[in-house]
Amino acid sequence: MKMYPKTRALLWLRCLISGEKCIACGEMNTRGESLLCPECEDELKKAHLLICNECSAFARDCLCPSPIMRENRVEFLIKYAFYDAQKSDEALNRIIRRLKRIPDRLTFAYFAAVLSKTLIELSRVRGFEAENTVVTYIPRSKRMILRDGYDQARLFAKAVGQRMEYPTLPLLVRLKHGKQQKYLRIDERIENVKGMFAPSRKYSVSGKNVIIVDDLVTTGATVSEAARVLYDEGAKEIICLCIAKSELKHNKNSDDPFID
Ligand SMILES: [Zn+2]
Ligand SMILES: [Zn+2]
């Protein structure tokens, strides 16, 4: 994968500080410019090549949104892979868990680079250009930012914006924390996210195409609510990009706190 000089410099700096460790398993990784050991890279590539039930394309080529997203005029969801929260020891799950704890710009840059291939193609088809397109993200609540120390969706959005040379702007203000989505059924999720966001008063979205970035998408209720707010403000077309799309498996005993 081609790396920007800045990314290369960051990688070098990190090797200097913490040694070269695979971002999925934490084992020492002696392969120079890769973030992953060979085993985890293979595992991740397999996740990237899982087949979508709906369109039969590989995850990397699938653009299927969830039904709620479709209802809210978000017709395209770009994802790196499909994600099963129950399979907690898979490379993708380990990486996602790690990203909740460590604001690793290199990992976000890695996913942004891979996903930008699909995004460039879709941008061409939909007429998204730097002049008419903005990258934004689903803002975390203050409580989550305090807990994790940072907003991972914001960092990921910045990596996507940088890669695409689109501006990245905070178009949404989070008004409430909401209940944790993982304990909710789909109808409860839709109710839970109502009124969660207000449009930013600082930036106008009128007439702009928007790429909403988030790390994980499950039902798409949160993204749909965000899209509804942005369309009300005059957004032209909204697409969504995430690292992983997971199916909703209602499990009260799940200890995976990362489904949103
Ligand atoms: Zn590994
Ligand atoms: Zn699909």
PDB file of C-alpha atoms and ligand atoms in Angstrom:
ATOM      1  CA  MET A   1       0.000   0.000   0.000  1.00  0.00           C
ATOM      2  CA  LYS A   2       1.254   3.442  -0.899  1.00  0.00           C
ATOM      3  CA  MET A   3       1.961   5.574   2.155  1.00  0.00           C
ATOM      4  CA  TYR A   4       2.120   9.282   2.500  1.00  0.00           C
ATOM      5  CA  PRO A   5       5.473  10.592   3.777  1.00  0.00           C
ATOM      6  CA  LYS A   6       3.699  11.734   6.956  1.00  0.00           C
ATOM      7  CA  THR A   7       2.263   8.254   7.518  1.00  0.00           C
ATOM      8  CA  ARG A   8       5.659   6.722   6.921  1.00  0.00           C
ATOM      9  CA  ALA A   9       7.223   9.121   9.419  1.00  0.00           C
ATOM     10  CA  LEU A  10       4.569   8.256  12.019  1.00  0.00           C
ATOM     11  CA  LEU A  11       5.186   4.547  11.502  1.00  0.00           C
ATOM     12  CA  TRP A  12       8.885   5.040  11.935  1.00  0.00           C
ATOM     13  CA  LEU A  13       8.348   7.078  15.085  1.00  0.00           C
ATOM     14  CA  ARG A  14       6.071   4.455  16.552  1.00  0.00           C
ATOM     15  CA  CYS A  15       8.554   1.666  15.874  1.00  0.00           C
ATOM     16  CA  LEU A  16      11.110   3.735  17.704  1.00  0.00           C
ATOM     17  CA  ILE A  17       8.888   4.236  20.745  1.00  0.00           C
ATOM     18  CA  SER A  18       7.000   0.986  21.140  1.00  0.00           C
ATOM     19  CA  GLY A  19       8.652  -1.476  18.791  1.00  0.00           C
ATOM     20  CA  GLU A  20       6.838  -2.970  15.845  1.00  0.00           C
ATOM     21  CA  LYS A  21       3.737  -4.676  17.109  1.00  0.00           C
ATOM     22  CA  CYS A  22       0.896  -6.092  15.056  1.00  0.00           C
ATOM     23  CA  ILE A  23      -2.200  -3.915  15.560  1.00  0.00           C
ATOM     24  CA  ALA A  24      -4.429  -6.994  15.884  1.00  0.00           C
ATOM     25  CA  CYS A  25      -2.540  -9.512  18.036  1.00  0.00           C
ATOM     26  CA  GLY A  26       0.145  -7.327  19.631  1.00  0.00           C
ATOM     27  CA  GLU A  27       2.893  -9.786  18.663  1.00  0.00           C
ATOM     28  CA  MET A  28       6.158  -8.394  17.421  1.00  0.00           C
ATOM     29  CA  ASN A  29       6.000  -7.805  13.719  1.00  0.00           C
ATOM     30  CA  THR A  30       9.226  -7.585  11.835  1.00  0.00           C
ATOM     31  CA  ARG A  31       7.894  -6.795   8.395  1.00  0.00           C
ATOM     32  CA  GLY A  32       8.933  -3.198   8.108  1.00  0.00           C
ATOM     33  CA  GLU A  33       6.104  -1.079   6.769  1.00  0.00           C
ATOM     34  CA  SER A  34       3.116  -3.289   7.561  1.00  0.00           C
ATOM     35  CA  LEU A  35       0.906  -2.693  10.581  1.00  0.00           C
ATOM     36  CA  LEU A  36      -0.074  -6.344  10.751  1.00  0.00           C
ATOM     37  CA  CYS A  37       1.724  -9.642  11.198  1.00  0.00           C
ATOM     38  CA  PRO A  38       1.246 -12.047   8.249  1.00  0.00           C
ATOM     39  CA  GLU A  39      -1.355 -14.194  10.099  1.00  0.00           C
ATOM     40  CA  CYS A  40      -3.545 -11.239  11.087  1.00  0.00           C
ATOM     41  CA  GLU A  41      -3.213  -9.669   7.656  1.00  0.00           C
ATOM     42  CA  ASP A  42      -4.473 -12.922   6.091  1.00  0.00           C
ATOM     43  CA  GLU A  43      -7.358 -13.066   8.542  1.00  0.00           C
ATOM     44  CA  LEU A  44      -8.292  -9.455   7.828  1.00  0.00           C
ATOM     45  CA  LYS A  45      -8.167 -10.032   4.070  1.00  0.00           C
ATOM     46  CA  LYS A  46     -10.600 -12.938   4.490  1.00  0.00           C
ATOM     47  CA  ALA A  47     -13.031 -10.630   6.341  1.00  0.00           C
ATOM     48  CA  HIS A  48     -12.618  -8.150   3.490  1.00  0.00           C
ATOM     49  CA  LEU A  49     -13.665 -10.900   1.052  1.00  0.00           C
ATOM     50  CA  LEU A  50     -16.791 -12.131   2.843  1.00  0.00           C
ATOM     51  CA  ILE A  51     -19.855 -12.133   0.615  1.00  0.00           C
ATOM     52  CA  CYS A  52     -22.811  -9.793   1.192  1.00  0.00           C
ATOM     53  CA  ASN A  53     -26.107 -11.724   1.572  1.00  0.00           C
ATOM     54  CA  GLU A  54     -27.979  -9.010  -0.266  1.00  0.00           C
ATOM     55  CA  CYS A  55     -25.920  -8.161  -3.361  1.00  0.00           C
ATOM     56  CA  SER A  56     -23.518 -11.164  -3.422  1.00  0.00           C
ATOM     57  CA  ALA A  57     -20.501  -8.860  -3.787  1.00  0.00           C
ATOM     58  CA  PHE A  58     -17.401  -9.047  -1.603  1.00  0.00           C
ATOM     59  CA  ALA A  59     -17.584  -6.802   1.478  1.00  0.00           C
ATOM     60  CA  ARG A  60     -14.977  -4.534  -0.099  1.00  0.00           C
ATOM     61  CA  ASP A  61     -17.241  -3.939  -3.137  1.00  0.00           C
ATOM     62  CA  CYS A  62     -20.633  -4.047  -1.403  1.00  0.00           C
ATOM     63  CA  LEU A  63     -22.429  -0.712  -1.068  1.00  0.00           C
ATOM     64  CA  CYS A  64     -25.624  -2.011   0.568  1.00  0.00           C
ATOM     65  CA  PRO A  65     -26.986   0.214   3.328  1.00  0.00           C
ATOM     66  CA  SER A  66     -29.319  -1.066   6.057  1.00  0.00           C
ATOM     67  CA  PRO A  67     -33.095  -0.771   5.460  1.00  0.00           C
ATOM     68  CA  ILE A  68     -33.410   2.203   7.859  1.00  0.00           C
ATOM     69  CA  MET A  69     -30.595   3.995   6.071  1.00  0.00           C
ATOM     70  CA  ARG A  70     -32.302   3.429   2.750  1.00  0.00           C
ATOM     71  CA  GLU A  71     -35.543   4.875   4.182  1.00  0.00           C
ATOM     72  CA  ASN A  72     -33.578   7.976   5.161  1.00  0.00           C
ATOM     73  CA  ARG A  73     -32.020   8.447   1.724  1.00  0.00           C
ATOM     74  CA  VAL A  74     -28.605   7.020   2.553  1.00  0.00           C
ATOM     75  CA  GLU A  75     -28.299   4.718  -0.432  1.00  0.00           C
ATOM     76  CA  PHE A  76     -24.657   3.713  -0.123  1.00  0.00           C
ATOM     77  CA  LEU A  77     -22.675   2.262   2.755  1.00  0.00           C
ATOM     78  CA  ILE A  78     -18.988   1.620   2.100  1.00  0.00           C
ATOM     79  CA  LYS A  79     -17.476  -0.898   4.515  1.00  0.00           C
ATOM     80  CA  TYR A  80     -14.198  -2.711   4.930  1.00  0.00           C
ATOM     81  CA  ALA A  81     -15.783  -5.877   6.228  1.00  0.00           C
ATOM     82  CA  PHE A  82     -18.761  -7.523   7.862  1.00  0.00           C
ATOM     83  CA  TYR A  83     -18.324  -7.849  11.576  1.00  0.00           C
ATOM     84  CA  ASP A  84     -19.610 -10.384  14.074  1.00  0.00           C
ATOM     85  CA  ALA A  85     -19.351  -9.014  17.613  1.00  0.00           C
ATOM     86  CA  GLN A  86     -19.619 -12.550  19.024  1.00  0.00           C
ATOM     87  CA  LYS A  87     -16.364 -13.639  17.388  1.00  0.00           C
ATOM     88  CA  SER A  88     -14.282 -11.558  19.731  1.00  0.00           C
ATOM     89  CA  ASP A  89     -10.931 -13.141  18.939  1.00  0.00           C
ATOM     90  CA  GLU A  90     -10.977 -12.416  15.207  1.00  0.00           C
ATOM     91  CA  ALA A  91      -8.392  -9.962  13.920  1.00  0.00           C
ATOM     92  CA  LEU A  92     -10.983  -7.351  12.905  1.00  0.00           C
ATOM     93  CA  ASN A  93     -12.679  -7.433  16.326  1.00  0.00           C
ATOM     94  CA  ARG A  94      -9.345  -7.084  18.080  1.00  0.00           C
ATOM     95  CA  ILE A  95      -8.426  -4.100  15.922  1.00  0.00           C
ATOM     96  CA  ILE A  96     -11.790  -2.437  16.558  1.00  0.00           C
ATOM     97  CA  ARG A  97     -11.468  -2.979  20.313  1.00  0.00           C
ATOM     98  CA  ARG A  98      -7.968  -1.563  20.228  1.00  0.00           C
ATOM     99  CA  LEU A  99      -9.161   1.537  18.368  1.00  0.00           C
ATOM    100  CA  LYS A 100     -11.571   2.228  21.239  1.00  0.00           C
ATOM    101  CA  ARG A 101      -8.627   2.489  23.614  1.00  0.00           C
ATOM    102  CA  ILE A 102      -5.791   3.810  21.481  1.00  0.00           C
ATOM    103  CA  PRO A 103      -6.154   6.797  19.134  1.00  0.00           C
ATOM    104  CA  ASP A 104      -3.964   5.199  16.496  1.00  0.00           C
ATOM    105  CA  ARG A 105      -3.864   7.496  13.493  1.00  0.00           C
ATOM    106  CA  LEU A 106      -1.929   4.946  11.484  1.00  0.00           C
ATOM    107  CA  THR A 107      -4.641   2.317  11.782  1.00  0.00           C
ATOM    108  CA  PHE A 108      -7.263   4.843  10.711  1.00  0.00           C
ATOM    109  CA  ALA A 109      -5.022   5.892   7.818  1.00  0.00           C
ATOM    110  CA  TYR A 110      -4.724   2.241   6.807  1.00  0.00           C
ATOM    111  CA  PHE A 111      -8.506   1.738   6.618  1.00  0.00           C
ATOM    112  CA  ALA A 112      -8.977   5.136   4.965  1.00  0.00           C
ATOM    113  CA  ALA A 113      -6.463   4.151   2.281  1.00  0.00           C
ATOM    114  CA  VAL A 114      -8.163   0.831   1.524  1.00  0.00           C
ATOM    115  CA  LEU A 115     -11.695   2.296   1.559  1.00  0.00           C
ATOM    116  CA  SER A 116     -10.719   5.297  -0.533  1.00  0.00           C
ATOM    117  CA  LYS A 117     -10.506   3.024  -3.591  1.00  0.00           C
ATOM    118  CA  THR A 118     -14.257   2.388  -3.402  1.00  0.00           C
ATOM    119  CA  LEU A 119     -14.966   5.959  -2.350  1.00  0.00           C
ATOM    120  CA  ILE A 120     -13.068   7.436  -5.315  1.00  0.00           C
ATOM    121  CA  GLU A 121     -15.091   5.282  -7.716  1.00  0.00           C
ATOM    122  CA  LEU A 122     -18.417   6.123  -6.045  1.00  0.00           C
ATOM    123  CA  SER A 123     -17.493   9.829  -5.902  1.00  0.00           C
ATOM    124  CA  ARG A 124     -16.858   9.749  -9.650  1.00  0.00           C
ATOM    125  CA  VAL A 125     -20.217   8.130 -10.367  1.00  0.00           C
ATOM    126  CA  ARG A 126     -22.169  10.450  -8.012  1.00  0.00           C
ATOM    127  CA  GLY A 127     -20.326  13.650  -8.981  1.00  0.00           C
ATOM    128  CA  PHE A 128     -18.723  14.185  -5.564  1.00  0.00           C
ATOM    129  CA  GLU A 129     -15.806  16.595  -5.852  1.00  0.00           C
ATOM    130  CA  ALA A 130     -13.672  18.581  -3.409  1.00  0.00           C
ATOM    131  CA  GLU A 131     -15.703  21.754  -4.093  1.00  0.00           C
ATOM    132  CA  ASN A 132     -19.088  20.201  -3.302  1.00  0.00           C
ATOM    133  CA  THR A 133     -18.289  17.500  -0.753  1.00  0.00           C
ATOM    134  CA  VAL A 134     -17.664  17.446   2.991  1.00  0.00           C
ATOM    135  CA  VAL A 135     -16.562  14.592   5.234  1.00  0.00           C
ATOM    136  CA  THR A 136     -18.155  14.512   8.667  1.00  0.00           C
ATOM    137  CA  TYR A 137     -18.664  11.986  11.484  1.00  0.00           C
ATOM    138  CA  ILE A 138     -21.052  10.781  14.159  1.00  0.00           C
ATOM    139  CA  PRO A 139     -19.859  12.713  17.208  1.00  0.00           C
ATOM    140  CA  ARG A 140     -19.455  10.756  20.445  1.00  0.00           C
ATOM    141  CA  SER A 141     -21.127  12.045  23.581  1.00  0.00           C
ATOM    142  CA  LYS A 142     -19.030  13.993  26.079  1.00  0.00           C
ATOM    143  CA  ARG A 143     -19.339  11.042  28.431  1.00  0.00           C
ATOM    144  CA  MET A 144     -17.794   8.656  25.881  1.00  0.00           C
ATOM    145  CA  ILE A 145     -15.031  11.098  25.001  1.00  0.00           C
ATOM    146  CA  LEU A 146     -14.212  11.438  28.694  1.00  0.00           C
ATOM    147  CA  ARG A 147     -14.162   7.655  29.058  1.00  0.00           C
ATOM    148  CA  ASP A 148     -12.055   6.913  25.975  1.00  0.00           C
ATOM    149  CA  GLY A 149     -10.046  10.124  25.911  1.00  0.00           C
ATOM    150  CA  TYR A 150     -10.870  10.842  22.289  1.00  0.00           C
ATOM    151  CA  ASP A 151     -13.472  10.589  19.546  1.00  0.00           C
ATOM    152  CA  GLN A 152     -12.530   7.715  17.251  1.00  0.00           C
ATOM    153  CA  ALA A 153     -15.056   8.593  14.530  1.00  0.00           C
ATOM    154  CA  ARG A 154     -13.566  12.088  14.313  1.00  0.00           C
ATOM    155  CA  LEU A 155     -10.053  10.702  13.878  1.00  0.00           C
ATOM    156  CA  PHE A 156     -11.236   8.245  11.254  1.00  0.00           C
ATOM    157  CA  ALA A 157     -13.130  11.001   9.391  1.00  0.00           C
ATOM    158  CA  LYS A 158      -9.985  13.123   9.355  1.00  0.00           C
ATOM    159  CA  ALA A 159      -8.017  10.241   7.850  1.00  0.00           C
ATOM    160  CA  VAL A 160     -10.683   9.783   5.149  1.00  0.00           C
ATOM    161  CA  GLY A 161     -10.813  13.523   4.404  1.00  0.00           C
ATOM    162  CA  GLN A 162      -7.045  13.727   4.162  1.00  0.00           C
ATOM    163  CA  ARG A 163      -6.855  10.752   1.833  1.00  0.00           C
ATOM    164  CA  MET A 164      -9.640  12.087  -0.419  1.00  0.00           C
ATOM    165  CA  GLU A 165      -8.551  15.724  -0.163  1.00  0.00           C
ATOM    166  CA  TYR A 166     -12.071  16.640   0.972  1.00  0.00           C
ATOM    167  CA  PRO A 167     -12.587  19.015   3.903  1.00  0.00           C
ATOM    168  CA  THR A 168     -13.511  17.338   7.201  1.00  0.00           C
ATOM    169  CA  LEU A 169     -15.952  19.374   9.281  1.00  0.00           C
ATOM    170  CA  PRO A 170     -17.971  18.751  12.451  1.00  0.00           C
ATOM    171  CA  LEU A 171     -21.421  19.219  10.903  1.00  0.00           C
ATOM    172  CA  LEU A 172     -23.274  17.671  13.835  1.00  0.00           C
ATOM    173  CA  VAL A 173     -23.525  18.573  17.491  1.00  0.00           C
ATOM    174  CA  ARG A 174     -24.451  15.788  19.881  1.00  0.00           C
ATOM    175  CA  LEU A 175     -27.299  16.834  22.153  1.00  0.00           C
ATOM    176  CA  LYS A 176     -27.672  13.729  24.276  1.00  0.00           C
ATOM    177  CA  HIS A 177     -25.799  10.638  25.286  1.00  0.00           C
ATOM    178  CA  GLY A 178     -28.710   8.234  24.773  1.00  0.00           C
ATOM    179  CA  LYS A 179     -28.981   4.714  26.116  1.00  0.00           C
ATOM    180  CA  GLN A 180     -26.376   2.200  25.026  1.00  0.00           C
ATOM    181  CA  GLN A 181     -27.665   0.887  21.731  1.00  0.00           C
ATOM    182  CA  LYS A 182     -26.407  -2.640  22.324  1.00  0.00           C
ATOM    183  CA  TYR A 183     -29.238  -3.391  24.762  1.00  0.00           C
ATOM    184  CA  LEU A 184     -31.959  -2.133  22.450  1.00  0.00           C
ATOM    185  CA  ARG A 185     -34.172  -3.694  19.824  1.00  0.00           C
ATOM    186  CA  ILE A 186     -34.309  -2.023  16.437  1.00  0.00           C
ATOM    187  CA  ASP A 187     -37.497  -0.013  17.210  1.00  0.00           C
ATOM    188  CA  GLU A 188     -35.992   1.076  20.542  1.00  0.00           C
ATOM    189  CA  ARG A 189     -32.819   2.135  18.755  1.00  0.00           C
ATOM    190  CA  ILE A 190     -34.753   4.357  16.385  1.00  0.00           C
ATOM    191  CA  GLU A 191     -36.554   5.959  19.353  1.00  0.00           C
ATOM    192  CA  ASN A 192     -33.285   6.297  21.298  1.00  0.00           C
ATOM    193  CA  VAL A 193     -31.519   8.337  18.603  1.00  0.00           C
ATOM    194  CA  LYS A 194     -34.395  10.773  17.956  1.00  0.00           C
ATOM    195  CA  GLY A 195     -33.259  14.320  18.672  1.00  0.00           C
ATOM    196  CA  MET A 196     -29.721  13.126  19.331  1.00  0.00           C
ATOM    197  CA  PHE A 197     -28.089  15.613  16.948  1.00  0.00           C
ATOM    198  CA  ALA A 198     -28.426  19.254  16.008  1.00  0.00           C
ATOM    199  CA  PRO A 199     -26.807  20.816  12.936  1.00  0.00           C
ATOM    200  CA  SER A 200     -23.654  22.834  13.519  1.00  0.00           C
ATOM    201  CA  ARG A 201     -24.341  26.558  13.398  1.00  0.00           C
ATOM    202  CA  LYS A 202     -20.776  27.183  12.271  1.00  0.00           C
ATOM    203  CA  TYR A 203     -20.776  25.310   8.964  1.00  0.00           C
ATOM    204  CA  SER A 204     -23.416  25.224   6.270  1.00  0.00           C
ATOM    205  CA  VAL A 205     -24.212  21.950   4.557  1.00  0.00           C
ATOM    206  CA  SER A 206     -26.672  23.443   2.082  1.00  0.00           C
ATOM    207  CA  GLY A 207     -26.110  22.067  -1.426  1.00  0.00           C
ATOM    208  CA  LYS A 208     -23.203  19.874  -0.294  1.00  0.00           C
ATOM    209  CA  ASN A 209     -22.643  16.165  -0.647  1.00  0.00           C
ATOM    210  CA  VAL A 210     -21.749  14.588   2.680  1.00  0.00           C
ATOM    211  CA  ILE A 211     -19.762  11.502   3.611  1.00  0.00           C
ATOM    212  CA  ILE A 212     -20.728  10.448   7.125  1.00  0.00           C
ATOM    213  CA  VAL A 213     -17.939   8.435   8.728  1.00  0.00           C
ATOM    214  CA  ASP A 214     -18.344   6.096  11.683  1.00  0.00           C
ATOM    215  CA  ASP A 215     -16.322   3.139  12.914  1.00  0.00           C
ATOM    216  CA  LEU A 216     -19.144   0.590  13.166  1.00  0.00           C
ATOM    217  CA  VAL A 217     -22.625   0.458  11.737  1.00  0.00           C
ATOM    218  CA  THR A 218     -25.222  -2.041  12.975  1.00  0.00           C
ATOM    219  CA  THR A 219     -28.842  -1.131  12.273  1.00  0.00           C
ATOM    220  CA  GLY A 220     -27.863   2.240  10.851  1.00  0.00           C
ATOM    221  CA  ALA A 221     -30.331   4.040  13.172  1.00  0.00           C
ATOM    222  CA  THR A 222     -27.723   6.559  14.363  1.00  0.00           C
ATOM    223  CA  VAL A 223     -26.431   7.332  10.864  1.00  0.00           C
ATOM    224  CA  SER A 224     -30.027   7.688   9.636  1.00  0.00           C
ATOM    225  CA  GLU A 225     -30.863  10.217  12.341  1.00  0.00           C
ATOM    226  CA  ALA A 226     -27.699  12.160  11.486  1.00  0.00           C
ATOM    227  CA  ALA A 227     -28.634  12.065   7.783  1.00  0.00           C
ATOM    228  CA  ARG A 228     -32.164  13.259   8.543  1.00  0.00           C
ATOM    229  CA  VAL A 229     -30.748  16.333  10.337  1.00  0.00           C
ATOM    230  CA  LEU A 230     -28.309  17.089   7.505  1.00  0.00           C
ATOM    231  CA  TYR A 231     -30.936  16.650   4.775  1.00  0.00           C
ATOM    232  CA  ASP A 232     -33.193  19.046   6.717  1.00  0.00           C
ATOM    233  CA  GLU A 233     -30.332  21.553   6.480  1.00  0.00           C
ATOM    234  CA  GLY A 234     -30.214  21.172   2.702  1.00  0.00           C
ATOM    235  CA  ALA A 235     -27.563  18.477   2.160  1.00  0.00           C
ATOM    236  CA  LYS A 236     -27.580  17.263  -1.443  1.00  0.00           C
ATOM    237  CA  GLU A 237     -26.603  13.600  -1.183  1.00  0.00           C
ATOM    238  CA  ILE A 238     -25.326  11.606   1.775  1.00  0.00           C
ATOM    239  CA  ILE A 239     -23.309   8.413   1.732  1.00  0.00           C
ATOM    240  CA  CYS A 240     -21.844   6.566   4.693  1.00  0.00           C
ATOM    241  CA  LEU A 241     -18.468   4.942   5.230  1.00  0.00           C
ATOM    242  CA  CYS A 242     -17.487   2.672   8.110  1.00  0.00           C
ATOM    243  CA  ILE A 243     -14.857   0.125   9.022  1.00  0.00           C
ATOM    244  CA  ALA A 244     -17.331  -2.634   9.674  1.00  0.00           C
ATOM    245  CA  LYS A 245     -21.002  -3.408   9.331  1.00  0.00           C
ATOM    246  CA  SER A 246     -22.407  -5.872  11.819  1.00  0.00           C
ATOM    247  CA  GLU A 247     -25.731  -7.649  11.956  1.00  0.00           C
ATOM    248  CA  LEU A 248     -27.955  -6.918  14.933  1.00  0.00           C
ATOM    249  CA  LYS A 249     -27.844  -9.928  17.257  1.00  0.00           C
ATOM    250  CA  HIS A 250     -29.807  -9.050  20.324  1.00  0.00           C
ATOM    251  CA  ASN A 251     -27.891 -10.347  23.291  1.00  0.00           C
ATOM    252  CA  LYS A 252     -28.300  -8.836  26.713  1.00  0.00           C
ATOM    253  CA  ASN A 253     -25.284 -10.774  27.937  1.00  0.00           C
ATOM    254  CA  SER A 254     -22.992  -9.461  25.259  1.00  0.00           C
ATOM    255  CA  ASP A 255     -19.991  -7.797  26.802  1.00  0.00           C
ATOM    256  CA  ASP A 256     -19.122  -6.062  23.579  1.00  0.00           C
ATOM    257  CA  PRO A 257     -19.684  -2.372  24.316  1.00  0.00           C
ATOM    258  CA  PHE A 258     -18.929  -1.196  20.826  1.00  0.00           C
ATOM    259  CA  ILE A 259     -22.068  -1.674  18.829  1.00  0.00           C
ATOM    260  CA  ASP A 260     -23.787   1.578  18.019  1.00  0.00           C
TER     261      ASP A 260
HETATM  262 ZN    ZN B   1      -0.983 -10.196  14.362  1.00  0.00          ZN
HETATM  263 ZN    ZN B   2     -24.198  -5.823  -0.538  1.00  0.00          ZN
END
